[in-house]
XYZ file of C-alpha atoms in Angstrom:
301
model
C 80.595 -31.858 -33.037
C 78.740 -33.732 -35.793
C 77.374 -36.232 -33.240
C 76.136 -33.373 -31.043
C 74.496 -31.679 -34.043
C 72.763 -34.900 -35.088
C 71.481 -35.438 -31.517
C 70.107 -31.917 -31.417
C 68.420 -32.366 -34.801
C 66.923 -35.664 -33.705
C 65.472 -34.055 -30.540
C 63.944 -31.281 -32.628
C 62.454 -33.814 -35.027
C 60.958 -35.767 -32.149
C 59.355 -32.608 -30.668
C 57.959 -31.655 -34.065
C 56.527 -35.135 -34.491
C 54.746 -34.876 -31.161
C 53.242 -31.490 -32.119
C 52.075 -32.891 -35.477
C 50.525 -35.911 -33.731
C 48.662 -33.657 -31.294
C 47.376 -31.456 -34.127
C 46.205 -34.503 -36.035
C 44.396 -35.790 -32.940
C 42.692 -32.411 -32.433
C 41.719 -32.329 -36.106
C 40.224 -35.813 -35.887
C 38.262 -34.891 -32.731
C 36.932 -31.766 -34.392
C 35.944 -33.737 -37.478
C 34.141 -36.346 -35.368
C 32.313 -33.663 -33.334
C 31.264 -31.881 -36.533
C 29.948 -35.092 -37.985
C 28.034 -35.801 -34.777
C 26.487 -32.346 -34.798
C 25.449 -32.751 -38.405
C 23.782 -36.057 -37.581
C 22.002 -34.540 -34.578
C 20.846 -31.588 -36.640
C 19.517 -33.862 -39.338
C 17.758 -35.986 -36.723
C 16.073 -32.969 -35.191
C 14.860 -31.841 -38.589
C 13.285 -35.244 -39.053
C 11.708 -35.183 -35.551
C 9.995 -31.810 -35.094
C 7.851 -33.222 -32.291
C 10.915 -33.465 -30.055
C 11.679 -29.811 -30.703
C 8.124 -28.937 -29.722
C 8.454 -31.116 -26.634
C 11.582 -29.267 -25.585
C 9.827 -25.947 -26.126
C 6.949 -27.182 -23.991
C 9.319 -28.133 -21.205
C 10.882 -24.686 -21.330
C 7.411 -23.147 -21.112
C 6.557 -25.316 -18.114
C 9.713 -24.243 -16.318
C 8.907 -20.609 -17.011
C 5.404 -21.095 -15.587
C 6.839 -22.737 -12.483
C 9.212 -19.811 -12.020
C 6.340 -17.340 -12.373
C 4.257 -19.237 -9.809
C 7.211 -19.310 -7.420
C 7.645 -15.553 -7.803
C 3.972 -15.054 -6.964
C 4.182 -17.301 -3.895
C 4.465 -15.600 -0.504
C 6.760 -16.774 2.243
C 3.852 -17.057 4.633
C 1.843 -19.198 2.202
C 4.786 -21.589 1.975
C 5.051 -21.562 5.770
C 1.342 -22.453 6.071
C 1.083 -24.802 3.108
C -0.404 -27.580 5.272
C -3.440 -27.449 7.589
C -1.179 -28.301 10.523
C 1.174 -25.390 9.814
C -1.715 -22.966 9.362
C -3.240 -24.145 12.634
C 0.091 -23.530 14.366
C 0.140 -19.932 13.134
C -3.493 -19.558 14.195
C -2.648 -20.791 17.689
C 0.240 -18.333 17.932
C -2.074 -15.473 17.025
C -4.595 -16.731 19.561
C -2.006 -16.445 22.324
C -1.043 -12.926 21.242
C -4.597 -11.649 20.969
C -5.470 -13.326 24.269
C -2.695 -11.351 25.959
C -3.815 -8.073 24.366
C -7.455 -8.552 25.411
C -6.857 -10.276 28.740
C -8.075 -7.283 30.749
C -11.202 -6.997 28.607
C -12.084 -10.616 29.377
C -11.753 -9.803 33.087
C -13.840 -6.638 32.758
C -16.578 -8.565 30.952
C -16.337 -11.367 33.536
C -16.161 -13.979 30.801
C -16.083 -17.661 31.647
C -12.995 -19.658 30.562
C -15.052 -21.110 27.712
C -16.208 -17.661 26.551
C -12.657 -16.322 26.808
C -11.358 -19.206 24.697
C -14.051 -18.629 22.071
C -13.291 -14.901 21.986
C -9.568 -15.545 21.540
C -10.319 -18.044 18.774
C -12.527 -15.508 17.057
C -9.799 -12.852 17.254
C -7.227 -15.312 15.878
C -9.583 -16.051 12.971
C -9.793 -12.313 12.378
C -6.002 -12.076 12.211
C -5.729 -15.002 9.782
C -8.382 -13.517 7.503
C -6.502 -10.219 7.471
C -3.261 -12.032 6.651
C -4.948 -13.453 3.554
C -6.242 -9.990 2.628
C -2.778 -8.458 3.061
C -1.104 -11.020 0.792
C -3.717 -10.350 -1.891
C -3.318 -6.571 -1.519
C 0.489 -6.744 -1.749
C 0.108 -8.724 -4.953
C -2.677 -6.729 -6.626
C -1.851 -3.271 -5.159
C -5.411 -1.868 -5.079
C -5.994 1.912 -4.599
C -6.051 3.310 -1.064
C -9.834 3.728 -0.821
C -10.425 0.142 -1.907
C -7.762 -1.038 0.536
C -9.429 0.766 3.440
C -12.833 -0.641 2.511
C -11.346 -4.138 2.443
C -10.059 -3.994 6.012
C -13.071 -2.058 7.273
C -15.213 -4.961 6.081
C -13.041 -7.399 8.053
C -13.460 -5.242 11.175
C -17.225 -5.194 10.703
C -17.295 -8.983 10.366
C -15.202 -9.348 13.535
C -17.532 -7.073 15.519
C -20.596 -8.921 14.255
C -19.087 -12.236 15.323
C -18.320 -10.840 18.787
C -21.869 -9.535 19.045
C -23.208 -12.961 18.110
C -20.956 -14.563 20.714
C -21.255 -12.171 23.651
C -24.078 -9.716 22.951
C -24.525 -6.001 22.222
C -23.026 -4.700 25.466
C -19.892 -6.819 25.058
C -19.219 -5.686 21.473
C -19.567 -2.036 22.533
C -17.030 -2.583 25.327
C -14.766 -4.443 22.904
C -14.812 -1.504 20.499
C -14.064 0.958 23.288
C -11.266 -1.252 24.635
C -9.744 -1.629 21.160
C -9.875 2.127 20.610
C -7.909 2.623 23.839
C -5.452 -0.236 23.356
C -2.552 2.211 23.001
C -3.166 3.764 26.424
C -3.946 0.466 28.136
C -0.954 -1.433 26.739
C 1.445 1.484 27.266
C 0.474 1.861 30.930
C 0.505 -1.893 31.494
C 4.002 -2.273 30.015
C 5.395 0.869 31.676
C 3.864 0.386 35.155
C 7.052 -1.080 36.668
C 8.836 2.229 36.015
C 6.530 4.233 38.292
C 7.960 5.215 41.680
C 6.349 6.032 45.033
C 3.718 4.331 47.115
C 1.088 2.001 45.692
C -1.400 4.892 45.639
C 1.142 7.130 43.892
C 1.790 4.498 41.234
C -1.928 3.959 40.692
C -2.523 7.713 40.340
C 0.351 8.062 37.869
C -0.966 5.151 35.819
C -4.437 6.730 35.648
C -3.038 10.111 34.614
C -0.763 8.619 31.955
C -3.643 6.535 30.576
C -5.913 9.561 30.452
C -3.247 11.708 28.778
C -2.646 9.134 26.053
C -6.385 8.778 25.416
C -6.876 12.534 25.161
C -3.903 13.047 22.845
C -4.997 10.087 20.711
C -8.510 11.458 20.263
C -7.131 14.894 19.437
C -4.637 13.517 16.889
C -7.265 11.320 15.226
C -9.702 14.200 14.938
C -7.040 16.562 13.548
C -6.096 13.987 10.910
C -9.730 13.491 9.887
C -9.644 9.788 10.775
C -12.521 7.665 12.155
C -12.947 7.899 15.928
C -12.201 4.177 16.291
C -8.937 4.403 14.320
C -6.329 1.955 15.660
C -3.326 4.077 16.656
C -0.982 1.109 17.234
C 0.535 0.700 13.747
C 1.330 -3.020 13.921
C -2.281 -3.817 14.919
C -3.620 -1.936 11.903
C -3.422 -4.432 9.025
C -3.739 -1.840 6.283
C -0.262 -0.641 7.331
C 1.248 -3.936 6.202
C -0.416 -3.638 2.804
C 0.505 0.029 2.342
C 3.876 1.524 3.300
C 2.465 5.017 2.775
C -0.353 4.511 5.268
C 2.085 2.822 7.652
C 4.333 5.883 7.586
C 1.337 8.112 8.339
C 0.261 5.893 11.253
C 3.782 5.773 12.744
C 4.091 9.560 12.556
C 0.683 9.868 14.233
C 1.907 7.645 17.079
C 5.128 9.630 17.413
C 3.149 12.865 17.727
C 0.858 11.383 20.389
C 3.760 10.164 22.488
C 5.691 13.420 22.121
C 2.749 15.516 23.332
C 2.108 13.143 26.239
C 5.744 13.382 27.332
C 5.700 17.180 27.010
C 2.805 17.396 29.450
C 3.918 14.673 31.857
C 5.974 16.941 34.111
C 2.996 17.568 36.407
C 2.664 13.926 37.477
C 5.899 12.118 36.556
C 9.385 12.642 37.960
C 12.246 13.661 35.602
C 13.631 10.135 35.896
C 10.256 8.628 34.969
C 9.956 10.974 31.998
C 13.402 9.899 30.763
C 12.334 6.267 31.031
C 9.062 7.043 29.226
C 11.010 8.668 26.390
C 13.163 5.536 26.041
C 10.062 3.333 26.228
C 8.199 5.221 23.485
C 11.266 5.300 21.226
C 11.585 1.532 21.507
C 7.834 1.054 20.977
C 7.952 3.006 17.711
C 11.025 1.070 16.554
C 9.310 -2.216 17.367
C 6.247 -1.199 15.356
C 8.375 -0.316 12.336
C 10.292 -3.594 12.601
C 7.089 -5.641 12.917
C 5.507 -3.921 9.905
C 8.597 -4.440 7.739
C 8.952 -8.074 8.746
C 5.293 -8.859 8.074
C 5.415 -7.050 4.749
C 8.363 -9.201 3.631
C 6.731 -12.413 4.845
C 3.383 -11.679 3.192
C 4.620 -10.178 -0.087
C 4.995 -12.309 -3.248
C 8.553 -13.638 -3.607
C 8.921 -11.832 -6.931
C 8.413 -8.477 -5.166
C 11.360 -8.983 -2.800
């Protein structure tokens, strides 16, 4: 019994010794760390320039963060001349498709068509720059409208210089009727009947859209050349409020056209037209939102 008691006591003593050793080690580490901190503190007091240097580095990092927040995704995507040219070429293809029929109507040569498409791509790129500035600075609505109206005037002047007075007048008329022309062109495969029937339906649908567009624009007190396709109206990217107004205007035009289409379209064609217009409006909203995100400063997202 005594041997067992002594063994138990010895085990307890050994455990206590280990605890004491660990505590002593922790105490020594804490003492060494404290001494090191005191030395570092004293050194910093003797070297104020290093403190200032550190503060300067912090300030630089803050400036870099601010610049990053002000940077737009599209500016980072086009940070090199090659990347910007790529975006320009993409816009050239898109605008060339939109104004392909106009080039045919004007009987432009391949060289003239290429120059026109280049000019329109330049117009898009200039508006992209204006949108990014507007999303950053948030100017009032009247100033915003003046900004993009000036870009339109410059575009028309450039077209006049390139192709002449008659061509710029036809361009303006074609642009004003882009909604009717593009809608009919994209919906034409849904028409039924003979070739003459399809042609007649296309003409009537085009005319109906043009009439409803003119009526809606006049009722809203907008300029007669107002672009009714929201995603082709750059001010809509810079202003969500104006975008909402433009989208609602388009919805009203399409709804009235569909309501009066029973005299020349079949019920099946009207159903398809309803689906087409619903998708067109959704696509415009998606394009506006995507472009707004891409062109807005990163700090605004």
